[in-house]
Amino acid sequence: MPKGSYLFTSESVSEGHPDKVSDRISDAVLDAYLTADPLSRVACETLCTTNRVVLAGEVRGPDSVTFKHLEESARQCIKDIGYEQDGFHWKNAVVDIFLHQQSGDIAKGVDASGNKDEGAGDQGIMFGYACTETDVLMPAPIHFSHAILRSLADARHSGAEPGLGPDSKSQVTLLYENNRPVKATSVVVSTQHSEDLSQDQVREIVRPHVVNVLPDGWMCDEDEFYVNPTGRFVVGGPDGDCGLTGRKIIVDTYGGAAPHGGGAFSGKDPSKVDRSAAYAARYVAKNVVAAGLAERCVIQLAYAIGVAKPLSVYVDTYGTGRVDEDRLSAVLQEMVDLSPRGIRERLKLSRPIYARTSAYGHFGREPDPDGGFSWERTDLVDSLKSAFA
């Protein structure tokens, strides 16, 4: 293909995918603790398999959040997703909880004391990205992959498509010409379904959800439209495959179109920079692109455990920038306090806003009135334009 012309693919998985069930429960545990105490510390991992859920990890929070409370929360997550199947049922699943107190060594490094500010909850690198491919400033393949599954889930929850099950996956391959997406060359959707539906029937249920999500004229050729390629997908969810928190990090971010740091998001309170700094990096990158300073922008942040100040702030606009990148990095650090405390306070992350992030991506979402998805705001645009006027 000519330079600038290529195919790029991203995938998404639904709220009923086993790993996403695990993410949802872990984030519900986090929300429960933050509701009781906004400064709770939580690092919760969840495993889901046939009629069994296991929670493990470390917490520091009020005693009012009991294991009984957390078990009820886990069951409610499963019920909300829609699992009432023999092999995985919100009422019948065994829920085991093995949460313990946060290590004092970690708490000593993270907590503020005396003249010491809050430190990062761990070492690591985090990335944020934005581009002009979609109106939400996300890469198009992951954006459309998410949208297809959300459309199918909405139809399932509303009762419009009762034959669909909670577990599903999508994959969209787009043709890029001159580095811009122009059409889909293949679409793959696998969705759990009832026993009485044939593959052809499922295909026709799925088709309008794909066609309506893609821009006009972007639908792939018929022989590149794959629905349940194995022919049958009745057994699904944790009964069909074990689920674990944090195994879908590329689905959670940019679908592989941009780098990802070393850590997952779900089940972690905002003192864990794996999560909060990734949100801050997206916030900053999105505002750079929204301000018209670049067509594409990636931000890398790096931290050391117990240290407040980021070790580095790297900016790359892939040759699309309209301003000097070194100057841009300096301006961004003047505008936004990228310490753990600064991020938490600017984006108001100590609120129970996390269960909703667990499926269909942490980025490219509309900010909620209660502060959910606050990192998607573009409130730095005017200041950035003024700084580079």
Coordinates of C-alpha atoms in Angstrom, one line a residue:
M1 CA 0.0 0.0 0.0
P2 CA 1.1 3.6 -0.5
K3 CA 2.7 5.4 2.4
G4 CA 0.0 6.4 4.9
S5 CA -2.3 3.6 3.7
Y6 CA -2.7 0.6 5.9
L7 CA -5.1 -1.6 7.9
F8 CA -5.5 -1.3 11.6
T9 CA -7.6 -3.4 13.9
S10 CA -9.0 -3.0 17.4
E11 CA -11.3 -5.2 19.5
S12 CA -13.7 -4.6 22.4
V13 CA -15.4 -7.0 24.8
S14 CA -18.8 -6.5 26.5
E15 CA -19.8 -6.1 30.1
G16 CA -20.6 -9.8 30.2
H17 CA -17.2 -11.0 29.1
P18 CA -15.6 -12.9 32.0
D19 CA -12.8 -10.4 32.4
K20 CA -15.2 -7.5 32.4
V21 CA -17.4 -9.1 35.0
S22 CA -14.3 -9.3 37.2
D23 CA -13.5 -5.6 36.4
R24 CA -17.0 -4.6 37.3
I25 CA -17.0 -6.3 40.7
S26 CA -13.5 -5.0 41.6
D27 CA -14.7 -1.4 40.8
A28 CA -17.9 -1.9 42.7
V29 CA -15.8 -2.9 45.7
L30 CA -13.8 0.3 45.2
D31 CA -17.0 2.4 45.0
A32 CA -18.3 0.8 48.2
Y33 CA -15.2 1.9 50.1
L34 CA -15.1 5.4 48.6
T35 CA -18.7 5.9 49.4
A36 CA -17.9 5.2 53.1
D37 CA -14.6 7.1 53.1
P38 CA -13.3 9.0 50.1
L39 CA -9.7 8.4 51.3
S40 CA -10.0 4.6 51.4
R41 CA -7.2 2.6 49.9
V42 CA -8.3 -0.3 47.7
A43 CA -6.5 -2.8 45.5
C44 CA -9.1 -5.5 44.7
E45 CA -8.7 -8.4 42.2
T46 CA -11.6 -10.6 41.2
L47 CA -11.7 -14.1 39.7
C48 CA -14.9 -15.4 38.1
T49 CA -15.6 -19.0 37.0
T50 CA -18.5 -21.4 37.0
N51 CA -20.8 -20.2 39.7
R52 CA -17.9 -18.9 41.8
V53 CA -16.5 -15.5 42.5
V54 CA -13.3 -14.9 44.4
L55 CA -12.2 -11.4 45.7
A56 CA -8.7 -10.9 46.9
G57 CA -6.4 -8.0 47.6
E58 CA -5.7 -5.3 50.2
V59 CA -7.9 -2.5 51.6
R60 CA -7.8 0.2 54.1
G61 CA -11.2 1.6 54.9
P62 CA -14.0 1.9 57.5
D63 CA -15.3 -1.2 59.2
S64 CA -18.8 -0.3 58.1
V65 CA -17.9 -1.9 54.7
T66 CA -18.4 -5.5 55.7
F67 CA -17.7 -8.7 53.7
K68 CA -21.5 -9.2 53.7
H69 CA -21.9 -5.8 52.0
L70 CA -19.3 -6.6 49.4
E71 CA -20.9 -10.0 48.7
E72 CA -24.2 -8.3 48.0
S73 CA -22.4 -5.8 45.8
A74 CA -20.8 -8.5 43.8
R75 CA -24.2 -10.3 43.3
Q76 CA -25.8 -7.0 42.2
C77 CA -23.1 -6.5 39.6
I78 CA -23.8 -10.0 38.2
K79 CA -27.5 -9.4 38.2
D80 CA -27.2 -6.0 36.5
I81 CA -25.1 -7.5 33.8
G82 CA -27.8 -10.1 33.2
Y83 CA -26.4 -13.4 34.4
E84 CA -29.2 -15.8 35.4
Q85 CA -27.8 -18.9 33.8
D86 CA -27.3 -22.4 35.3
G87 CA -23.5 -22.1 35.1
F88 CA -23.3 -18.5 36.4
H89 CA -26.2 -17.0 38.4
W90 CA -26.2 -13.9 40.6
K91 CA -28.2 -15.7 43.3
N92 CA -26.5 -19.1 43.2
A93 CA -22.8 -18.3 42.7
V94 CA -20.5 -18.8 45.7
V95 CA -18.7 -15.6 46.7
D96 CA -15.4 -16.0 48.6
I97 CA -13.7 -12.9 49.9
F98 CA -10.0 -12.8 50.9
L99 CA -9.3 -9.0 51.3
H100 CA -6.8 -8.0 53.9
Q101 CA -5.4 -4.8 55.4
Q102 CA -3.1 -2.6 53.3
S103 CA 0.6 -3.1 53.9
G104 CA 2.0 -0.6 56.4
D105 CA 5.2 -0.3 54.3
I106 CA 3.1 0.9 51.3
A107 CA 0.9 3.2 53.4
K108 CA 4.1 4.8 54.8
G109 CA 5.3 5.7 51.3
V110 CA 1.9 6.9 50.0
D111 CA 0.4 8.8 52.9
A112 CA 1.1 12.5 53.4
S113 CA 2.8 13.3 56.7
G114 CA 4.5 16.4 58.0
N115 CA 6.1 18.2 55.1
K116 CA 5.8 15.1 52.9
D117 CA 3.1 15.2 50.2
E118 CA 1.1 12.1 49.1
G119 CA 3.4 9.8 47.2
A120 CA 2.7 7.6 44.2
G121 CA 1.2 4.3 45.1
D122 CA 3.7 2.5 43.0
Q123 CA 6.5 3.0 40.4
G124 CA 5.5 2.8 36.8
I125 CA 4.8 4.5 33.5
M126 CA 1.4 5.7 32.2
F127 CA 0.3 7.0 28.8
G128 CA -2.5 9.2 27.6
Y129 CA -3.5 9.7 23.9
A130 CA -5.9 11.7 21.8
C131 CA -6.4 12.1 18.0
T132 CA -8.9 13.7 15.6
E133 CA -10.2 10.5 14.1
T134 CA -13.5 10.7 15.9
D135 CA -15.5 13.5 17.6
V136 CA -14.6 12.1 21.0
L137 CA -10.9 12.4 20.0
M138 CA -10.3 8.6 20.2
P139 CA -8.9 6.2 17.6
A140 CA -11.7 5.1 15.3
P141 CA -11.3 1.3 15.5
I142 CA -11.7 1.0 19.2
H143 CA -14.4 3.7 19.2
F144 CA -16.5 1.7 16.8
S145 CA -15.8 -1.6 18.4
H146 CA -17.1 -0.3 21.8
A147 CA -20.1 1.3 20.1
I148 CA -21.2 -1.9 18.4
L149 CA -21.2 -3.8 21.7
R150 CA -22.9 -1.0 23.6
S151 CA -25.7 -1.0 21.0
L152 CA -26.2 -4.8 21.4
A153 CA -26.2 -4.5 25.2
D154 CA -28.8 -1.7 25.1
A155 CA -31.0 -3.9 22.9
R156 CA -30.5 -6.8 25.3
H157 CA -31.3 -4.8 28.4
S158 CA -34.3 -3.1 26.9
G159 CA -35.8 -6.5 25.9
A160 CA -35.7 -5.7 22.2
E161 CA -33.3 -8.6 21.6
P162 CA -34.1 -11.2 24.3
G163 CA -32.2 -13.9 22.4
L164 CA -28.8 -12.3 23.1
G165 CA -26.7 -13.2 26.0
P166 CA -24.4 -10.9 28.1
D167 CA -21.0 -12.2 26.7
S168 CA -19.8 -10.7 23.4
K169 CA -16.8 -9.5 21.6
S170 CA -16.3 -7.2 18.6
Q171 CA -13.3 -6.5 16.3
V172 CA -13.2 -3.7 13.6
T173 CA -10.5 -3.4 10.9
L174 CA -10.3 0.0 9.2
L175 CA -8.5 1.0 6.0
Y176 CA -6.4 4.2 6.5
E177 CA -5.5 6.3 3.5
N178 CA -3.2 9.3 4.0
N179 CA -3.3 8.3 7.7
R180 CA -7.1 8.8 8.0
P181 CA -9.7 6.0 8.3
V182 CA -11.9 5.8 5.3
K183 CA -13.9 2.5 5.6
A184 CA -14.1 -0.9 7.4
T185 CA -12.6 -3.8 5.6
S186 CA -13.7 -6.4 8.1
V187 CA -16.0 -6.6 11.1
V188 CA -16.1 -9.6 13.6
V189 CA -18.8 -9.9 16.2
S190 CA -19.2 -12.9 18.5
T191 CA -22.2 -12.8 20.8
Q192 CA -23.7 -15.3 23.2
H193 CA -27.2 -16.3 22.2
S194 CA -30.1 -18.5 23.2
E195 CA -30.2 -22.2 22.2
D196 CA -33.0 -21.7 19.6
L197 CA -31.2 -19.1 17.5
S198 CA -29.2 -20.2 14.4
Q199 CA -26.0 -18.5 13.2
D200 CA -27.9 -16.8 10.4
Q201 CA -30.5 -15.4 12.7
V202 CA -27.8 -14.1 15.1
R203 CA -26.1 -12.5 12.1
E204 CA -29.2 -10.6 11.1
I205 CA -29.7 -9.5 14.7
V206 CA -26.2 -8.1 14.8
R207 CA -26.1 -6.5 11.3
P208 CA -28.1 -3.3 12.0
H209 CA -26.1 -2.6 15.1
V210 CA -22.9 -2.6 13.0
V211 CA -24.4 -0.7 10.1
N212 CA -25.8 2.0 12.4
V213 CA -22.6 2.5 14.3
L214 CA -20.3 2.8 11.3
P215 CA -20.4 6.0 9.2
D216 CA -22.4 5.9 6.0
G217 CA -20.8 3.8 3.3
W218 CA -18.2 2.3 5.7
M219 CA -19.7 -1.2 6.0
C220 CA -17.3 -3.9 4.9
D221 CA -18.0 -6.4 2.1
E222 CA -20.4 -9.2 3.0
D223 CA -17.7 -11.9 2.9
E224 CA -15.7 -9.9 5.5
F225 CA -18.6 -9.6 7.9
Y226 CA -18.1 -12.4 10.5
V227 CA -20.7 -13.2 13.1
N228 CA -20.1 -16.1 15.5
P229 CA -17.5 -17.6 13.2
T230 CA -17.5 -20.9 15.1
G231 CA -21.2 -21.2 14.4
R232 CA -22.5 -21.4 18.0
F233 CA -22.0 -19.4 21.2
V234 CA -24.5 -20.6 23.8
V235 CA -22.3 -21.3 26.8
G236 CA -20.5 -18.1 27.6
G237 CA -19.4 -15.8 30.4
P238 CA -17.5 -17.1 33.4
D239 CA -19.1 -20.5 32.9
G240 CA -17.3 -20.7 29.5
D241 CA -14.0 -19.1 30.4
C242 CA -12.4 -17.9 33.6
G243 CA -12.4 -14.1 34.2
L244 CA -9.7 -12.0 36.0
T245 CA -9.5 -8.3 36.8
G246 CA -7.1 -6.3 34.6
R247 CA -6.8 -8.6 31.6
K248 CA -8.3 -6.3 29.0
I249 CA -6.0 -3.2 29.4
I250 CA -5.8 -2.5 25.6
V251 CA -9.6 -2.7 25.4
D252 CA -9.7 -0.3 28.3
T253 CA -7.5 2.3 26.6
Y254 CA -6.8 2.9 22.9
G255 CA -7.2 -0.4 21.2
G256 CA -3.4 -0.7 20.5
A257 CA -3.3 2.6 18.6
A258 CA -1.2 4.2 21.4
P259 CA 1.2 2.8 24.1
H260 CA -0.1 1.4 27.4
G261 CA 1.7 1.5 30.7
G262 CA 2.4 -1.5 32.8
G263 CA -0.7 -1.5 35.0
A264 CA -4.4 -2.2 34.8
F265 CA -7.1 0.2 36.2
S266 CA -10.0 -1.6 37.8
G267 CA -10.2 -2.2 41.5
K268 CA -7.5 0.5 42.3
D269 CA -8.1 3.7 44.2
P270 CA -6.7 7.0 42.9
S271 CA -3.5 6.8 45.0
K272 CA -2.5 4.1 42.5
V273 CA -1.0 6.1 39.6
D274 CA -1.6 3.1 37.3
R275 CA -5.1 4.5 37.2
S276 CA -5.1 8.1 38.2
A277 CA -2.1 9.2 36.1
A278 CA -3.4 7.4 33.1
Y279 CA -6.5 9.4 33.5
A280 CA -4.5 12.6 33.9
A281 CA -2.4 11.8 30.8
R282 CA -5.6 11.3 28.7
Y283 CA -7.0 14.5 30.1
V284 CA -3.9 16.5 29.1
A285 CA -3.5 14.9 25.7
K286 CA -7.2 15.4 24.9
N287 CA -7.0 19.1 25.7
V288 CA -4.0 19.5 23.5
V289 CA -5.8 18.0 20.5
A290 CA -9.1 19.8 21.4
A291 CA -7.2 23.1 21.5
G292 CA -6.0 22.5 17.9
L293 CA -2.3 22.3 18.9
A294 CA -1.9 18.9 17.3
E295 CA -3.8 16.2 15.3
R296 CA -2.4 13.5 17.5
C297 CA -0.8 13.6 21.0
V298 CA 0.6 11.1 23.4
I299 CA 1.7 11.9 26.9
Q300 CA 3.9 9.6 29.0
L301 CA 4.2 10.1 32.8
A302 CA 6.6 8.2 35.1
Y303 CA 6.6 7.9 38.9
A304 CA 8.5 6.3 41.8
I305 CA 6.6 4.8 44.8
G306 CA 6.3 7.2 47.6
V307 CA 7.4 10.2 45.5
A308 CA 4.9 12.9 44.6
K309 CA 6.6 14.6 41.6
P310 CA 6.5 12.7 38.3
L311 CA 10.0 11.7 37.2
S312 CA 9.3 12.6 33.6
V313 CA 6.6 14.2 31.4
Y314 CA 7.1 13.2 27.7
V315 CA 5.0 14.8 24.9
D316 CA 5.0 13.5 21.3
T317 CA 2.7 14.9 18.6
Y318 CA 3.9 12.6 15.9
G319 CA 4.9 15.4 13.6
T320 CA 1.4 16.9 13.7
G321 CA 2.1 19.6 16.3
R322 CA 1.7 23.2 15.7
V323 CA 3.8 24.3 18.7
D324 CA 7.2 23.3 20.1
E325 CA 6.9 20.0 22.1
D326 CA 9.4 21.1 24.8
R327 CA 7.5 24.3 25.3
L328 CA 4.2 22.4 25.3
S329 CA 5.5 20.0 28.0
A330 CA 6.5 22.9 30.2
V331 CA 3.2 24.7 29.8
L332 CA 1.2 21.6 30.6
Q333 CA 3.2 21.1 33.8
E334 CA 2.6 24.7 34.8
M335 CA -1.2 24.3 34.2
V336 CA -1.7 20.9 35.8
D337 CA -0.3 19.6 39.0
L338 CA 0.6 16.0 38.1
S339 CA 1.4 14.8 41.6
P340 CA -1.0 12.1 42.9
R341 CA -2.7 14.7 45.1
G342 CA -2.9 17.2 42.3
I343 CA -4.5 14.7 39.9
R344 CA -6.9 13.4 42.6
E345 CA -8.1 16.9 43.5
R346 CA -8.3 18.4 40.0
L347 CA -10.2 15.4 38.6
K348 CA -12.1 14.8 41.9
L349 CA -11.2 11.1 41.8
S350 CA -12.0 10.3 45.4
R351 CA -15.7 9.6 44.6
P352 CA -17.5 6.4 43.8
I353 CA -17.4 6.8 40.0
Y354 CA -15.6 3.7 38.9
A355 CA -18.0 0.8 38.3
R356 CA -19.3 2.6 35.2
T357 CA -15.8 2.6 33.7
S358 CA -15.4 -1.1 33.8
A359 CA -16.8 -1.8 30.3
Y360 CA -16.8 -0.1 26.9
G361 CA -13.6 1.9 27.6
H362 CA -12.3 4.3 30.2
F363 CA -11.8 7.0 27.5
G364 CA -14.0 8.6 24.9
R365 CA -16.9 8.8 27.2
E366 CA -19.1 11.8 28.1
P367 CA -18.4 13.4 31.5
D368 CA -21.2 12.7 33.9
P369 CA -22.9 15.4 36.0
D370 CA -21.8 13.6 39.2
G371 CA -18.1 13.8 38.1
G372 CA -17.8 10.5 36.4
F373 CA -15.3 10.5 33.5
S374 CA -14.0 13.9 34.6
W375 CA -10.8 13.3 32.7
E376 CA -12.8 13.7 29.5
R377 CA -13.4 17.4 30.1
T378 CA -11.8 19.9 27.8
D379 CA -11.6 22.8 30.2
L380 CA -7.9 23.5 29.5
V381 CA -8.6 24.5 25.9
D382 CA -8.9 28.2 26.4
S383 CA -5.8 28.4 28.6
L384 CA -3.8 26.4 26.1
K385 CA -4.9 28.6 23.2
S386 CA -3.9 31.7 25.2
A387 CA -0.6 30.3 26.1
F388 CA 0.3 29.7 22.5
A389 CA -1.5 32.7 20.9

